[in-house]
Amino acid sequence: MNDIAPTQAERAEKLQGLGCKRKRVEDIRFTQGRGNYVDDVKLPGMLFGDFARSSHAHARIKSIDTSKALALPGVKAVLTAADLKPLKLHYMPTLAGDVAAVLADEKVLFQNQEIAFVVAEDRYIAADAIELVEVEYEALPVVVDPFQAMAPDAPILRDDIKDKMNGAHGPRKHYNHIFNWQVGDKQATDEVFKTAEVTTKDLFVYQRTHPAPLETCQCVASMDKVKGELTVWGTFQAPHVVRTVVSILSGIAEHKVHVIAPDIGGGFGNKVGVYPGYVCAIVASIVLGVPVKWVEDRMENLSTTSFARDYHMATELAATKEGKILAMRVHMLADHGAFDACANPSKLPAGFVNICTGSYDIPVAHLEVDGVYTNKATGGVAYRCSLRVTEGIYAIERAIEVLAKKLGMDSVDLRMKNLIKAEQFPYRSALGWEYDSGNYHVALQKALDAVGYPALRAEQKARREAFRRGETRELMGIGVCFFTEIVGAGPSRHCDILGVGMFDSAEIRVHPTGSIVARMGTKSQGQAHETTYAQIIATELGIPADDITIEEGDTDTAPYGLGTYGSRSTPVAGAATAMAARKIRAKAQMIAAHLLEVSEYDLEWDVDRFTVKGLPEKFKTMKEIAWAAHNNLPPGLEPGLEAVNYYDPPNMTYPFGAYFCVMDIDIDTGVAKTRRFYALDDCGTRINPMIIEGQVHGGLTEAFAIAMGQEISYDAQGNVMGASFMDFFLPTAVETPKWETDFTVTPSPHHPIGAKGVGESPNVGGVPCFSNAVNDAFAFLDAGHIQMPHDGWRLWTVAERLGLHA
Amino acid sequence: MIPAKFEYHRPTSVQDAVALLAQLGEEAHPLAGGHSLIPVMKTRLAAPEHLVDLAGISSLKGIRREQDHIAIGAMATQSEMIASPLLAEILPIIRETSLLIGDPQIRYVGTIGGNVANGDPGNDMPALMMCLDAEYQLAGRNGERRVRARAFYFGAYDTARQNDEILTEVRIPIPAKGHGYAYEKLKRKVGDYAVAAAAVMLTITNGTCRAASIGLTNVADTPLWAEAAAQALVGTRIDRTAIANAANAAEAITNPASDGHGPAEYRRKMTGVTVRRAIERAKLRAEV
Amino acid sequence: MPKVQVKMTINGREVEALVEPRTLLVHFLREQLGLTGTHIGCDTSHCGACTVDLNDMSVKSCALFAVQANGATILTIEGMAAPDGTLHALQEGFRQMHGLQCGYCTPGMIMRAHRLLKENPNPSEDEIRSGISGNLCRCTGYQNIVKSIQYAAAKINGVPYQEAAE
């Protein structure tokens, strides 16, 4: 028997709070196949829905014949736009202020667009029935190039709004135009460019790609006609928003709509939106009065729900001969496909792409974005990047490299010269953001030392000479990226979704025995919220994380929140969690004072207890206080120990990082091999370092895939190319590089625990780093900017153009 | 993705299988490992009304030495070929090639018979079998016949096999001891078909190439036997010039399609690169 | 088309059922037997989320018909833990080494790793990477999956494993 009281450090360690590499709670069920994903939901009498889809990219629908499908035994219903029209559900509102067809009405606007929804006894019969839906088309001219979409004689794509020249974001210039968005000081920027000593201008294309989580989008809708209540299980990154949208669309009061996001098999932005499959399953369940399941297959996923990127960015920098950047000017053409269903805050049609001045102190800048319609799938989601941040950072990080080359400077020196200095924070950028904190020079220097940068450049120089002598057929590239993320959407003055401010929430209940259940408005899709939110509460309340259950995703029990995307969970719901816990601690302090018969001002917090100042042996632990909260309270204080917090963040958070990549490119095949990748991330306070490193590994792997091979492309007829995992590039363990991770810690000054969010940083920083490595490999041959994706044949084509195969 | 309905048959002898195919006609399809056929059925690009599963026919298994040949039963899987000590000793190029097919799960199920018989120009074994001058044993209503791999492929999915025939065995002449070999496959990632691939077999004595054979994968609508490319090596010391001549000769007979893995010109040039690299590796392995 | 009688041993239990010939093994496991730990990710046999162990082979159950598995012995993720609930070394390894995030690829990944370690009890990192190259993971970047498998190998072999999860 050892009755020596545990030390403060021992007590703290037992909590598994902030900073602990706590093992994940979720893994216990996931490793045993006991997760509960949407397709695992099986209800009595459940039917299965499947779509007949368009074979054309642009065509008028002359007729739809569903009779053969309906005649197939086991088929219960076939819905078309004609059925939805009387309900005014053939179109649905998008997050971007546009409408999108639920089922094609009179014409189709992209290949695989939803035309008819077949509901059958099981998925096999449904699959047979969609083959029997007969559609007669009249083909129309197709537009897949966003530049051609704006041509004076371009085909009209959106008949439904062709005369509505005032869009959700102001006047439209053309019937295929969606919005024009400008930020910054145009006149001042133009003035600087007129007189600058050095300027650069390049068109950087960030190709269309797709988040492709391993689990596709799916849902089960179940209408209880007796109770008049609708329950929807779905792959929803933002379940509360889905409930609001479903209520508005269906006319069922919001308290009678129950939305449940169970375990989600990855999201990466794909599962933010509301898709025709959800709407049709709901309508079918309402009409038929039985549960209806809809599960996308992979082809449908890649070709219909939520592409990402497709930004064409004409990027200019102006600088002095010494390398001081004076101004940035960018024009971006955004290809949004057939409907504007971008997942952006309502007021920000291009998200936070105006972070494109990056990590640099650029005095003036101007950004203009034009969105256009094309005959391509709709979406425009943040694929593991805070809303359009990866596009903006790609533009500046490529432009910096181009400028460095033009100046004859090492790009690291150019960065060092222009990085925002530590004493400049909070820093107001020329395009309107207030960066909360940063220590950029320290981070970059740490990274340079870690990779041995001068030695790498020396090796590269020697290898280039060897290449010129014909001794090697490989080119060595060194990729550098210093990025600033903008996450934690967001302050409701900037950010809302369909009018709902982008706050988030936490509700914490302490039980009499001192265990806790807490619920948040976010929804994990692999980020381990059940593990990490408990760590925040553990540290705030002195209750071991193992005694805390975290629940999310059930709109009946969890407080309203805007969901998980754009690395917003830790910055927003994590803050709400800390704030709610602090409310509880404040009440606990009153109870402790009552129990110890001292003034609450005589108490101090000590890991898991309140102690009387100067008398550490006089204390009440949080467990003791929890019990007392249910039976022994100071007069006038209500019983219980619970709190709710809705957190409207005062500002975004700004994680940053310095990444380096070393790559060898075989010019005879174009195959690039990543020899080394080093990632230093600063995400402020680190809640669980193990999970942060895991997030960085995963984000870097997605960045690698995007930069080196991913693309959703279309041929001239609008046929979507490669919408399967046979063609769409997802690297295996063999191709994926090994990752070195590192960190600095610069807490956010406005976040209750100083945390900034990390999940998307590695994608934002990783893509330009890989692309810079490829471009750097060819830079000494004056190759000019090389567009992504950097797969074998494209790099071989660059080498061919440069005459390296002669 | 759900396949259309079909009727399933599982004969236990070649005779029964052949009889079934003959009886069921065009709407029947033999099923081996199924990893080519089933995904295509799931997209409904193929919808056979009858599947004749060959998995119950024990005589189609096994890897044996028969005098001057190695006989591989059509239903031998890639992982069985990888694990075979006999092949490792006599035809190590089969192991090297098998390891580059699909991924581990696919190799447990994928068979040599399915790989060579379905006529997919992306499959790796057909070009190797042309390189090795293998013969395919076919069983049909009218008995058995043998067709050389080099005469088997007419076009994409178009082969000498009749609808009512089953490919029962692959017969490979035992190559010279001390031969050099290499299968060089350029692909983007594990599981991909080749951008281009080359199988090379060499025999070298006293520093001079005495015999050579080269097969090419996925650079035309059939696998290719690059006879002229191989001839460019015979009689030489396989120096840089000879290798370049072989690579050029190989490129000359390609007729690749453009697809997401690269335009035709790239694939043509990659044929040359894989041939060159395969020759270089084969040369290093050959006993001279 | 007539349904077909199939009989197999799944996680040690004998199962008999009637299936349509076209019923995919993965749907048979998930829908008819309620073994939902096996997942569907790609439909085209590329992602490996549906991997199960069949007659001592790792197979993709979305590219096999249930009738092809007639007579087979099958092990799925649900059969990996001991009857008393003790986790298999791989299940423990994946948790200890942070080898999963969303958990969707995990059952297939563990089933594949199980067969890999049976065939090669002490694989190198490269052998592990090749060995799991038929399984895609979108979350982890594989680095900690490799460590999870190394952890399990060490545990099965009764030797200490020191490497910490990154």
PDB file of N, CA and C in Angstrom, chain A residues 476-509:
ATOM      1  N   MET A 476      17.468  16.629 -60.461  1.00  0.00           N
ATOM      2  CA  MET A 476      17.123  16.738 -59.041  1.00  0.00           C
ATOM      3  C   MET A 476      16.385  18.053 -58.818  1.00  0.00           C
ATOM      4  N   GLY A 477      15.260  17.977 -58.154  1.00  0.00           N
ATOM      5  CA  GLY A 477      14.497  19.186 -57.842  1.00  0.00           C
ATOM      6  C   GLY A 477      14.350  19.360 -56.342  1.00  0.00           C
ATOM      7  N   ILE A 478      14.440  20.595 -55.913  1.00  0.00           N
ATOM      8  CA  ILE A 478      14.224  20.907 -54.495  1.00  0.00           C
ATOM      9  C   ILE A 478      12.981  21.780 -54.410  1.00  0.00           C
ATOM     10  N   GLY A 479      11.984  21.296 -53.728  1.00  0.00           N
ATOM     11  CA  GLY A 479      10.739  22.054 -53.583  1.00  0.00           C
ATOM     12  C   GLY A 479      10.712  22.759 -52.241  1.00  0.00           C
ATOM     13  N   VAL A 480      10.306  24.011 -52.284  1.00  0.00           N
ATOM     14  CA  VAL A 480      10.182  24.797 -51.065  1.00  0.00           C
ATOM     15  C   VAL A 480       8.765  25.343 -51.026  1.00  0.00           C
ATOM     16  N   CYS A 481       8.185  25.373 -49.849  1.00  0.00           N
ATOM     17  CA  CYS A 481       6.912  26.062 -49.711  1.00  0.00           C
ATOM     18  C   CYS A 481       6.822  26.627 -48.297  1.00  0.00           C
ATOM     19  N   PHE A 482       6.479  27.886 -48.217  1.00  0.00           N
ATOM     20  CA  PHE A 482       6.130  28.461 -46.915  1.00  0.00           C
ATOM     21  C   PHE A 482       4.699  28.961 -47.042  1.00  0.00           C
ATOM     22  N   PHE A 483       3.810  28.326 -46.283  1.00  0.00           N
ATOM     23  CA  PHE A 483       2.391  28.660 -46.484  1.00  0.00           C
ATOM     24  C   PHE A 483       1.779  29.227 -45.214  1.00  0.00           C
ATOM     25  N   THR A 484       0.734  29.999 -45.417  1.00  0.00           N
ATOM     26  CA  THR A 484      -0.132  30.413 -44.317  1.00  0.00           C
ATOM     27  C   THR A 484      -1.538  29.934 -44.647  1.00  0.00           C
ATOM     28  N   GLU A 485      -2.117  29.214 -43.730  1.00  0.00           N
ATOM     29  CA  GLU A 485      -3.490  28.712 -43.856  1.00  0.00           C
ATOM     30  C   GLU A 485      -4.417  29.736 -43.226  1.00  0.00           C
ATOM     31  N   ILE A 486      -5.678  29.670 -43.594  1.00  0.00           N
ATOM     32  CA  ILE A 486      -6.691  30.474 -42.907  1.00  0.00           C
ATOM     33  C   ILE A 486      -7.848  29.536 -42.646  1.00  0.00           C
ATOM     34  N   VAL A 487      -8.065  29.240 -41.374  1.00  0.00           N
ATOM     35  CA  VAL A 487      -9.061  28.220 -41.034  1.00  0.00           C
ATOM     36  C   VAL A 487      -9.929  28.692 -39.873  1.00  0.00           C
ATOM     37  N   GLY A 488     -10.852  27.838 -39.512  1.00  0.00           N
ATOM     38  CA  GLY A 488     -11.720  28.157 -38.380  1.00  0.00           C
ATOM     39  C   GLY A 488     -12.858  29.065 -38.787  1.00  0.00           C
ATOM     40  N   ALA A 489     -13.480  28.766 -39.923  1.00  0.00           N
ATOM     41  CA  ALA A 489     -14.610  29.578 -40.369  1.00  0.00           C
ATOM     42  C   ALA A 489     -15.795  29.330 -39.446  1.00  0.00           C
ATOM     43  N   GLY A 490     -16.337  30.436 -39.063  1.00  0.00           N
ATOM     44  CA  GLY A 490     -15.625  31.689 -39.000  1.00  0.00           C
ATOM     45  C   GLY A 490     -16.478  32.747 -38.371  1.00  0.00           C
ATOM     46  N   PRO A 491     -15.883  33.872 -38.139  1.00  0.00           N
ATOM     47  CA  PRO A 491     -16.617  34.984 -37.523  1.00  0.00           C
ATOM     48  C   PRO A 491     -17.898  35.259 -38.315  1.00  0.00           C
ATOM     49  N   SER A 492     -19.009  35.376 -37.640  1.00  0.00           N
ATOM     50  CA  SER A 492     -20.265  35.462 -38.387  1.00  0.00           C
ATOM     51  C   SER A 492     -20.363  36.755 -39.189  1.00  0.00           C
ATOM     52  N   ARG A 493     -19.512  37.748 -38.888  1.00  0.00           N
ATOM     53  CA  ARG A 493     -19.533  38.959 -39.712  1.00  0.00           C
ATOM     54  C   ARG A 493     -19.034  38.675 -41.129  1.00  0.00           C
ATOM     55  N   HIS A 494     -18.151  37.664 -41.287  1.00  0.00           N
ATOM     56  CA  HIS A 494     -17.690  37.286 -42.631  1.00  0.00           C
ATOM     57  C   HIS A 494     -18.446  36.076 -43.156  1.00  0.00           C
ATOM     58  N   CYS A 495     -18.801  35.184 -42.225  1.00  0.00           N
ATOM     59  CA  CYS A 495     -19.104  33.812 -42.655  1.00  0.00           C
ATOM     60  C   CYS A 495     -20.490  33.361 -42.230  1.00  0.00           C
ATOM     61  N   ASP A 496     -21.305  32.998 -43.188  1.00  0.00           N
ATOM     62  CA  ASP A 496     -22.546  32.318 -42.874  1.00  0.00           C
ATOM     63  C   ASP A 496     -22.826  31.306 -43.957  1.00  0.00           C
ATOM     64  N   ILE A 497     -23.644  30.320 -43.599  1.00  0.00           N
ATOM     65  CA  ILE A 497     -24.115  29.333 -44.576  1.00  0.00           C
ATOM     66  C   ILE A 497     -25.635  29.488 -44.613  1.00  0.00           C
ATOM     67  N   LEU A 498     -26.168  29.855 -45.759  1.00  0.00           N
ATOM     68  CA  LEU A 498     -27.611  30.076 -45.918  1.00  0.00           C
ATOM     69  C   LEU A 498     -28.160  30.966 -44.812  1.00  0.00           C
ATOM     70  N   GLY A 499     -27.351  31.935 -44.394  1.00  0.00           N
ATOM     71  CA  GLY A 499     -27.813  32.878 -43.384  1.00  0.00           C
ATOM     72  C   GLY A 499     -27.514  32.480 -41.950  1.00  0.00           C
ATOM     73  N   VAL A 500     -27.055  31.249 -41.740  1.00  0.00           N
ATOM     74  CA  VAL A 500     -26.711  30.826 -40.377  1.00  0.00           C
ATOM     75  C   VAL A 500     -25.228  31.119 -40.146  1.00  0.00           C
ATOM     76  N   GLY A 501     -24.949  31.881 -39.100  1.00  0.00           N
ATOM     77  CA  GLY A 501     -23.563  32.243 -38.795  1.00  0.00           C
ATOM     78  C   GLY A 501     -22.717  31.011 -38.539  1.00  0.00           C
ATOM     79  N   MET A 502     -21.444  31.113 -38.865  1.00  0.00           N
ATOM     80  CA  MET A 502     -20.591  29.916 -38.791  1.00  0.00           C
ATOM     81  C   MET A 502     -19.924  29.780 -37.416  1.00  0.00           C
ATOM     82  N   PHE A 503     -20.769  29.856 -36.388  1.00  0.00           N
ATOM     83  CA  PHE A 503     -20.324  29.552 -35.030  1.00  0.00           C
ATOM     84  C   PHE A 503     -20.235  28.035 -34.883  1.00  0.00           C
ATOM     85  N   ASP A 504     -19.795  27.582 -33.722  1.00  0.00           N
ATOM     86  CA  ASP A 504     -20.007  26.184 -33.380  1.00  0.00           C
ATOM     87  C   ASP A 504     -20.212  26.063 -31.881  1.00  0.00           C
ATOM     88  N   SER A 505     -20.433  24.846 -31.433  1.00  0.00           N
ATOM     89  CA  SER A 505     -21.021  24.702 -30.114  1.00  0.00           C
ATOM     90  C   SER A 505     -20.515  23.484 -29.362  1.00  0.00           C
ATOM     91  N   ALA A 506     -20.675  23.558 -28.043  1.00  0.00           N
ATOM     92  CA  ALA A 506     -20.403  22.396 -27.196  1.00  0.00           C
ATOM     93  C   ALA A 506     -21.346  22.438 -26.009  1.00  0.00           C
ATOM     94  N   GLU A 507     -21.777  21.250 -25.617  1.00  0.00           N
ATOM     95  CA  GLU A 507     -22.612  21.122 -24.430  1.00  0.00           C
ATOM     96  C   GLU A 507     -21.957  20.049 -23.568  1.00  0.00           C
ATOM     97  N   ILE A 508     -21.706  20.396 -22.305  1.00  0.00           N
ATOM     98  CA  ILE A 508     -21.016  19.454 -21.420  1.00  0.00           C
ATOM     99  C   ILE A 508     -21.904  19.179 -20.215  1.00  0.00           C
ATOM    100  N   ARG A 509     -22.069  17.902 -19.901  1.00  0.00           N
ATOM    101  CA  ARG A 509     -22.815  17.515 -18.702  1.00  0.00           C
ATOM    102  C   ARG A 509     -21.905  16.688 -17.817  1.00  0.00           C
TER     103      ARG A 509
END
